[in-house]
């Protein structure tokens, strides 16, 4: 997650419910009121650099207006490409920067987000409605298909009490049979 500053909301995990809960309980503006795409993407790349995953993907959901930080988003997208990380971008908002009136709030710099995706080998998506977002989720599922459902949980059960109880009963039986 990022605003003026970037931070990890959750570690890498297959626990989709935990990630969803973190997103639902996040507060807009907690990391600042600006948009620092470069630091957010850079932090994701730093975490990815330590991963030995066969496929590395970042999904960047933003309005695309980078108004904080010293690094340019396209420079970080080039780094992602060199690292073999695809960045899929989702431009979220009602109006594009190109078609909005000057000074209008809530506009999306879809052009920058398209460029980030293109440079890194990812896809760019435009979302205006909840239905659009669902279609993007379906498209991402197809683009980044994975045969695995995640890591299987290992369940441990203690079976030692059964042989221990049998041994104790056998000892009691031997003691009870021996009158001496």
Coordinates of N, CA and C in Angstrom, one line a residue:
X1 N 0.9 -1.2 0.0 CA 0.0 0.0 0.0 C 0.9 1.2 0.0
X2 N 0.4 2.3 -0.6 CA 1.2 3.5 -0.7 C 0.3 4.7 -0.8
X3 N 0.9 5.8 -0.3 CA 0.4 7.1 -0.4 C 1.6 8.0 -0.6
X4 N 1.9 8.9 0.4 CA 3.1 9.6 0.3 C 4.3 8.6 0.6
X5 N 4.0 7.6 1.4 CA 5.0 6.6 1.8 C 4.4 5.3 1.4
X6 N 5.3 4.3 1.3 CA 4.9 2.9 1.0 C 5.1 2.0 2.2
X7 N 4.3 1.0 2.3 CA 4.5 0.0 3.4 C 3.9 -1.3 3.0
X8 N 4.3 -2.4 3.6 CA 3.7 -3.7 3.4 C 2.5 -3.9 4.2
X9 N 1.4 -4.2 3.6 CA 0.1 -4.5 4.3 C 0.1 -5.9 4.9
X10 N 0.6 -6.8 4.1 CA 0.7 -8.2 4.5 C 1.9 -8.8 3.8
X11 N 2.4 -9.9 4.4 CA 3.5 -10.6 3.7 C 3.0 -11.4 2.6
X12 N 3.8 -11.9 1.7 CA 3.4 -12.8 0.7 C 2.6 -14.0 1.3
X13 N 1.4 -14.3 0.8 CA 0.6 -15.3 1.4 C -0.4 -15.8 0.4
X14 N -0.8 -17.1 0.6 CA -1.9 -17.6 -0.2 C -3.2 -17.4 0.6
X15 N -3.2 -16.8 1.7 CA -4.4 -16.5 2.5 C -5.1 -15.3 2.0
X16 N -5.9 -15.5 1.0 CA -6.7 -14.5 0.3 C -7.6 -13.7 1.3
X17 N -8.2 -14.4 2.2 CA -9.1 -13.8 3.2 C -8.3 -12.8 4.1
X18 N -7.1 -13.1 4.5 CA -6.3 -12.2 5.3 C -6.0 -10.9 4.5
X19 N -5.6 -11.1 3.3 CA -5.3 -10.0 2.4 C -6.6 -9.1 2.2
X20 N -7.7 -9.7 1.9 CA -8.9 -9.0 1.7 C -9.3 -8.2 3.0
X21 N -9.1 -8.9 4.1 CA -9.5 -8.2 5.4 C -8.6 -7.0 5.6
X22 N -7.3 -7.1 5.2 CA -6.4 -6.0 5.4 C -6.8 -4.8 4.4
X23 N -7.2 -5.2 3.2 CA -7.6 -4.1 2.3 C -8.9 -3.5 2.8
X24 N -9.8 -4.3 3.3 CA -11.1 -3.7 3.7 C -11.0 -2.8 5.0
X25 N -10.0 -3.1 5.8 CA -9.8 -2.3 7.0 C -8.8 -1.2 6.9
X26 N -8.2 -1.1 5.7 CA -7.2 0.0 5.5 C -7.9 1.3 5.4
X27 N -7.2 2.4 5.8 CA -7.7 3.7 5.9 C -7.1 4.6 4.8
X28 N -7.8 5.2 4.0 CA -7.3 6.1 3.0 C -6.6 7.2 3.7
X29 N -5.4 7.5 3.2 CA -4.6 8.6 3.8 C -3.7 8.3 4.9
X30 N -3.8 7.0 5.4 CA -2.9 6.6 6.6 C -1.5 6.7 6.3
X31 N -1.1 6.6 5.0 CA 0.3 6.7 4.6 C 0.6 8.0 3.9
X32 N -0.3 8.9 4.0 CA -0.1 10.3 3.4 C -1.2 10.5 2.3
X33 N -1.3 11.7 1.9 CA -2.4 12.1 1.0 C -1.9 12.2 -0.5
X34 N -0.6 12.1 -0.7 CA 0.0 12.1 -2.0 C 0.0 10.7 -2.6
X35 N 0.4 10.6 -3.9 CA 0.5 9.3 -4.5 C 2.0 9.1 -5.0
X36 N 2.6 8.1 -4.3 CA 4.0 7.8 -4.6 C 4.1 6.4 -5.3
X37 N 3.8 6.4 -6.5 CA 3.8 5.1 -7.3 C 5.1 4.5 -7.2
X38 N 6.2 5.3 -7.4 CA 7.5 4.8 -7.6 C 8.0 4.0 -6.3
X39 N 7.7 4.6 -5.1 CA 8.1 3.9 -3.9 C 7.2 2.7 -3.6
X40 N 6.0 2.7 -4.0 CA 5.1 1.6 -3.8 C 5.6 0.4 -4.7
X41 N 5.8 0.7 -5.9 CA 6.3 -0.3 -6.9 C 7.7 -0.8 -6.5
X42 N 8.6 0.2 -6.1 CA 9.9 -0.2 -5.7 C 9.9 -1.1 -4.5
X43 N 9.1 -0.8 -3.5 CA 9.0 -1.7 -2.3 C 8.5 -3.1 -2.7
X44 N 7.6 -3.2 -3.6 CA 7.1 -4.5 -4.1 C 8.3 -5.2 -4.8
X45 N 9.1 -4.5 -5.6 CA 10.2 -5.1 -6.3 C 11.3 -5.6 -5.3
X46 N 11.5 -4.8 -4.3 CA 12.4 -5.2 -3.3 C 12.0 -6.6 -2.7
X47 N 10.8 -6.7 -2.3 CA 10.3 -7.9 -1.8 C 10.4 -9.1 -2.8
X48 N 10.1 -8.8 -4.1 CA 10.1 -9.8 -5.1 C 11.6 -10.2 -5.4
X49 N 12.5 -9.4 -5.2 CA 13.9 -9.7 -5.4 C 14.4 -10.9 -4.6
X50 N 13.8 -11.0 -3.4 CA 14.2 -12.1 -2.5 C 13.4 -13.4 -2.8
X51 N 12.4 -13.4 -3.7 CA 11.6 -14.5 -4.0 C 12.2 -15.4 -5.1
X52 N 12.0 -16.7 -4.9 CA 12.5 -17.6 -5.9 C 11.3 -18.2 -6.8
X53 N 10.2 -17.4 -6.8 CA 9.1 -17.8 -7.5 C 9.4 -17.9 -9.0
X54 N 8.7 -18.8 -9.7 CA 9.0 -18.9 -11.2 C 8.3 -17.7 -11.9
X55 N 7.2 -17.2 -11.4 CA 6.6 -16.1 -12.1 C 6.4 -15.0 -11.0
X56 N 6.8 -13.8 -11.4 CA 6.8 -12.7 -10.5 C 5.9 -11.6 -11.1
X57 N 4.8 -11.2 -10.4 CA 3.9 -10.3 -10.9 C 3.5 -9.3 -9.8
X58 N 3.3 -8.0 -10.2 CA 2.8 -7.0 -9.4 C 1.6 -6.4 -10.0
X59 N 0.5 -6.3 -9.2 CA -0.7 -5.6 -9.7 C -0.8 -4.3 -9.1
X60 N -0.7 -3.2 -9.9 CA -0.7 -1.9 -9.4 C -2.0 -1.2 -9.7
X61 N -2.7 -1.0 -8.6 CA -4.1 -0.3 -8.6 C -3.9 1.1 -8.2
X62 N -4.1 2.1 -9.1 CA -3.8 3.5 -8.8 C -4.6 4.4 -9.7
X63 N -4.6 5.7 -9.3 CA -5.1 6.7 -10.2 C -4.0 7.2 -11.2
X64 N -2.8 6.7 -11.0 CA -1.7 6.9 -11.9 C -1.0 8.3 -11.7
X65 N -1.5 9.1 -10.9 CA -1.0 10.5 -10.8 C 0.1 10.4 -9.7
X66 N 1.4 10.4 -10.2 CA 2.5 10.3 -9.3 C 2.9 11.7 -8.9
X67 N 2.6 12.1 -7.6 CA 2.9 13.4 -7.2 C 3.7 13.5 -5.9
X68 N 4.5 12.4 -5.7 CA 5.4 12.4 -4.5 C 6.6 11.5 -4.9
X69 N 7.7 11.7 -4.2 CA 8.9 10.9 -4.4 C 9.7 11.5 -5.5
X70 N 11.0 11.0 -5.4 CA 12.0 11.6 -6.4 C 12.2 10.7 -7.6
X71 N 11.8 9.5 -7.6 CA 12.0 8.5 -8.7 C 10.7 8.6 -9.6
X72 N 11.0 8.4 -10.9 CA 9.9 8.4 -11.9 C 9.4 7.0 -12.0
X73 N 8.1 6.8 -12.1 CA 7.5 5.5 -12.2 C 8.0 4.7 -13.4
X74 N 8.3 5.3 -14.5 CA 8.8 4.5 -15.7 C 10.2 4.0 -15.4
X75 N 11.0 4.7 -14.6 CA 12.3 4.2 -14.3 C 12.2 2.9 -13.4
X76 N 11.2 2.9 -12.5 CA 11.0 1.7 -11.7 C 10.4 0.6 -12.5
X77 N 9.6 0.9 -13.5 CA 9.0 -0.1 -14.4 C 10.1 -0.7 -15.2
X78 N 11.1 0.0 -15.6 CA 12.3 -0.5 -16.3 C 13.1 -1.5 -15.4
X79 N 13.2 -1.1 -14.2 CA 13.8 -2.0 -13.2 C 13.1 -3.3 -13.1
X80 N 11.7 -3.2 -13.0 CA 10.9 -4.4 -12.9 C 11.1 -5.3 -14.1
X81 N 11.2 -4.7 -15.3 CA 11.5 -5.5 -16.5 C 12.8 -6.2 -16.5
X82 N 13.8 -5.5 -16.0 CA 15.2 -6.1 -15.8 C 15.1 -7.3 -14.8
X83 N 14.3 -7.2 -13.8 CA 14.2 -8.2 -12.8 C 13.3 -9.3 -13.2
X84 N 12.6 -9.2 -14.3 CA 11.7 -10.2 -14.8 C 10.3 -10.2 -14.1
X85 N 10.0 -9.0 -13.6 CA 8.7 -8.8 -12.9 C 7.7 -8.1 -13.9
X86 N 6.6 -8.7 -14.1 CA 5.5 -8.1 -14.9 C 4.7 -7.2 -14.0
X87 N 4.4 -6.0 -14.5 CA 3.5 -5.1 -13.7 C 2.2 -4.9 -14.5
X88 N 1.1 -5.5 -13.9 CA -0.2 -5.2 -14.5 C -0.8 -4.0 -13.8
X89 N -1.3 -3.0 -14.6 CA -1.8 -1.8 -13.9 C -3.3 -1.7 -14.1
X90 N -3.9 -1.2 -13.1 CA -5.3 -0.9 -13.1 C -5.6 0.5 -12.8
X91 N -6.0 1.3 -13.8 CA -6.4 2.7 -13.7 C -7.8 2.8 -13.1
X92 N -7.9 3.3 -11.9 CA -9.1 3.3 -11.2 C -9.6 4.7 -11.0
X93 N -10.8 5.1 -11.6 CA -11.3 6.4 -11.5 C -12.3 6.7 -12.6
X94 N -13.2 7.7 -12.5 CA -14.2 8.0 -13.4 C -13.7 8.6 -14.7
X95 N -12.7 9.5 -14.6 CA -12.3 10.3 -15.8 C -10.8 10.2 -16.1
X96 N -10.4 10.2 -17.4 CA -9.0 10.3 -17.7 C -8.5 11.7 -17.7
X97 N -7.2 11.8 -17.4 CA -6.5 13.1 -17.3 C -6.6 13.8 -18.6
X98 N -6.6 13.1 -19.7 CA -6.6 13.7 -21.0 C -8.0 14.4 -21.3
X99 N -9.1 13.8 -20.8 CA -10.4 14.3 -21.1 C -11.0 15.2 -20.0
X100 N -10.3 15.3 -18.9 CA -10.9 16.0 -17.7 C -10.6 17.5 -17.9
X101 N -11.5 18.3 -17.2 CA -11.3 19.7 -17.2 C -10.1 20.1 -16.3
X102 N -9.5 21.2 -16.6 CA -8.4 21.6 -15.7 C -8.8 21.8 -14.3
X103 N -8.1 21.3 -13.4 CA -8.4 21.4 -11.9 C -9.4 20.4 -11.4
X104 N -10.0 19.6 -12.3 CA -11.0 18.6 -11.9 C -10.3 17.6 -11.0
X105 N -11.0 17.2 -9.9 CA -10.4 16.2 -9.0 C -10.9 14.8 -9.4
X106 N -10.1 13.8 -8.9 CA -10.5 12.4 -9.1 C -10.2 11.9 -10.5
X107 N -9.3 12.5 -11.2 CA -9.0 12.1 -12.6 C -7.9 11.0 -12.5
X108 N -7.8 10.3 -13.6 CA -6.8 9.1 -13.7 C -5.8 9.4 -14.8
X109 N -4.5 9.2 -14.5 CA -3.5 9.3 -15.5 C -3.3 7.9 -16.1
X110 N -4.2 7.5 -16.9 CA -4.2 6.1 -17.5 C -3.0 6.0 -18.4
X111 N -2.5 7.0 -19.0 CA -1.4 7.0 -20.0 C -0.2 6.5 -19.2
X112 N 0.1 7.1 -18.0 CA 1.3 6.6 -17.3 C 1.2 5.2 -16.9
X113 N 0.0 4.8 -16.4 CA -0.2 3.4 -16.0 C 0.0 2.4 -17.2
X114 N -0.5 2.8 -18.4 CA -0.3 2.0 -19.6 C 1.2 1.9 -19.9
X115 N 1.9 3.0 -19.8 CA 3.3 3.0 -20.0 C 4.1 2.0 -19.1
X116 N 3.7 2.1 -17.8 CA 4.3 1.2 -16.8 C 4.1 -0.3 -17.2
X117 N 2.9 -0.6 -17.5 CA 2.6 -2.0 -17.9 C 3.3 -2.4 -19.1
X118 N 3.3 -1.5 -20.1 CA 4.0 -1.8 -21.4 C 5.5 -2.0 -21.2
X119 N 6.2 -1.2 -20.4 CA 7.6 -1.3 -20.2 C 8.0 -2.6 -19.5
X120 N 7.1 -3.0 -18.6 CA 7.4 -4.1 -17.7 C 6.9 -5.5 -18.3
X121 N 6.2 -5.4 -19.4 CA 5.7 -6.6 -20.0 C 4.3 -7.0 -19.5
X122 N 3.6 -6.1 -18.8 CA 2.3 -6.4 -18.2 C 1.2 -5.9 -19.1
X123 N 0.0 -6.0 -18.5 CA -1.2 -5.5 -19.2 C -1.7 -4.3 -18.4
X124 N -2.4 -3.5 -19.1 CA -3.1 -2.3 -18.5 C -4.6 -2.4 -18.6
X125 N -5.3 -2.1 -17.5 CA -6.7 -2.1 -17.5 C -7.3 -0.8 -17.0
X126 N -8.5 -0.5 -17.5 CA -9.2 0.7 -17.1 C -10.4 0.4 -16.4
X127 N -10.6 0.9 -15.2 CA -11.8 0.6 -14.4 C -12.6 1.8 -14.0
X128 N -13.8 1.8 -14.3 CA -14.7 2.9 -13.9 C -15.8 2.5 -13.0
X129 N -16.2 1.2 -13.1 CA -17.3 0.7 -12.3 C -16.9 -0.6 -11.5
X130 N -17.7 -1.1 -10.6 CA -17.5 -2.3 -9.9 C -17.5 -3.5 -10.9
X131 N -18.3 -3.4 -11.9 CA -18.4 -4.5 -12.9 C -17.1 -4.5 -13.7
X132 N -16.5 -3.4 -14.0 CA -15.2 -3.3 -14.7 C -14.2 -4.0 -13.9
X133 N -14.2 -3.8 -12.6 CA -13.2 -4.3 -11.7 C -13.3 -5.9 -11.6
X134 N -14.6 -6.4 -11.7 CA -14.8 -7.8 -11.7 C -14.2 -8.4 -13.0
X135 N -14.4 -7.7 -14.1 CA -13.9 -8.2 -15.4 C -12.4 -8.2 -15.4
X136 N -11.8 -7.2 -14.8 CA -10.3 -7.2 -14.7 C -9.8 -8.3 -13.8
X137 N -10.5 -8.6 -12.7 CA -10.1 -9.7 -11.9 C -10.2 -11.0 -12.7
X138 N -11.2 -11.2 -13.4 CA -11.3 -12.4 -14.3 C -10.2 -12.5 -15.3
X139 N -9.9 -11.4 -15.9 CA -8.8 -11.3 -16.9 C -7.5 -11.6 -16.3
X140 N -7.2 -11.1 -15.1 CA -6.0 -11.4 -14.4 C -5.9 -12.8 -14.1
X141 N -7.0 -13.4 -13.7 CA -7.0 -14.9 -13.4 C -6.6 -15.7 -14.6
X142 N -7.0 -15.2 -15.8 CA -6.7 -16.0 -17.0 C -5.2 -15.7 -17.4
X143 N -4.8 -14.4 -17.2 CA -3.4 -14.1 -17.6 C -2.4 -14.8 -16.7
X144 N -2.7 -14.9 -15.4 CA -1.7 -15.4 -14.4 C -2.2 -16.7 -13.9
X145 N -2.7 -17.6 -14.7 CA -3.2 -18.9 -14.3 C -2.2 -19.7 -13.6
X146 N -2.6 -20.4 -12.5 CA -1.7 -21.1 -11.7 C -2.3 -22.5 -11.4
X147 N -1.6 -23.6 -11.6 CA -2.2 -24.9 -11.4 C -2.3 -25.2 -9.9
X148 N -1.6 -24.4 -9.1 CA -1.6 -24.7 -7.7 C -2.7 -23.9 -7.0
X149 N -3.3 -24.4 -5.9 CA -4.2 -23.7 -5.1 C -3.5 -23.1 -3.9
X150 N -2.2 -23.1 -4.0 CA -1.4 -22.6 -2.9 C -0.7 -23.7 -2.1
X151 N -0.1 -23.4 -1.1 CA 0.6 -24.4 -0.3 C -0.4 -25.2 0.5
X152 N -0.2 -26.5 0.5 CA -1.1 -27.4 1.3 C -0.7 -27.3 2.7
X153 N -1.7 -27.2 3.5 CA -1.5 -27.2 5.0 C -1.1 -28.6 5.5
X154 N -0.1 -28.6 6.3 CA 0.3 -29.9 6.9 C -0.3 -30.0 8.2
X155 N -1.1 -31.1 8.4 CA -1.8 -31.3 9.7 C -1.0 -32.4 10.4
X156 N -0.6 -32.1 11.6 CA 0.1 -33.0 12.5 C -0.9 -33.6 13.5
X157 N -0.9 -34.9 13.7 CA -1.7 -35.5 14.7 C -0.7 -36.4 15.6
X158 N -0.9 -36.3 16.9 CA -0.1 -37.1 17.8 C -0.8 -38.5 17.9
X159 N 0.0 -39.5 17.4 CA -0.5 -40.9 17.5 C 0.2 -41.7 18.7
X160 N 1.2 -41.1 19.3 CA 2.0 -41.8 20.3 C 1.1 -42.2 21.5
X161 N 0.0 -41.5 21.9 CA -0.7 -42.0 23.1 C -1.3 -43.4 22.9
X162 N -1.6 -43.8 21.6 CA -2.2 -45.1 21.4 C -1.2 -46.2 21.7
X163 N 0.0 -46.2 21.2 CA 0.9 -47.3 21.5 C 1.4 -47.2 23.0
X164 N 1.5 -46.0 23.5 CA 1.8 -45.8 24.9 C 0.8 -46.4 25.9
X165 N -0.5 -46.2 25.5 CA -1.6 -46.7 26.3 C -1.6 -48.3 26.2
X166 N -1.3 -48.8 25.0 CA -1.3 -50.2 24.8 C -0.1 -50.8 25.6
X167 N 1.0 -50.1 25.6 CA 2.2 -50.6 26.4 C 1.9 -50.6 27.9
X168 N 1.2 -49.5 28.4 CA 0.8 -49.4 29.8 C -0.1 -50.5 30.2
X169 N -1.1 -50.8 29.4 CA -2.1 -51.9 29.6 C -1.4 -53.2 29.7
X170 N -0.4 -53.4 28.7 CA 0.3 -54.7 28.7 C 1.1 -54.8 30.0
X171 N 1.8 -53.7 30.4 CA 2.5 -53.8 31.7 C 1.6 -54.1 32.9
X172 N 0.5 -53.5 32.9 CA -0.5 -53.8 34.0 C -0.9 -55.2 34.0
X173 N -1.2 -55.7 32.8 CA -1.6 -57.1 32.6 C -0.5 -58.1 33.1
X174 N 0.8 -57.8 32.7 CA 1.9 -58.6 33.2 C 2.1 -58.6 34.7
X175 N 2.0 -57.4 35.3 CA 2.1 -57.2 36.7 C 0.9 -58.0 37.4
X176 N -0.3 -57.9 36.9 CA -1.4 -58.5 37.5 C -1.3 -60.0 37.5
X177 N -0.7 -60.6 36.4 CA -0.6 -62.0 36.3 C 0.5 -62.6 37.1
X178 N 1.5 -61.8 37.4 CA 2.7 -62.3 38.2 C 2.5 -62.1 39.7
X179 N 2.2 -63.2 40.4 CA 1.9 -63.0 41.8 C 3.1 -62.6 42.7
X180 N 4.3 -62.7 42.2 CA 5.4 -62.5 43.1 C 5.7 -61.0 43.2

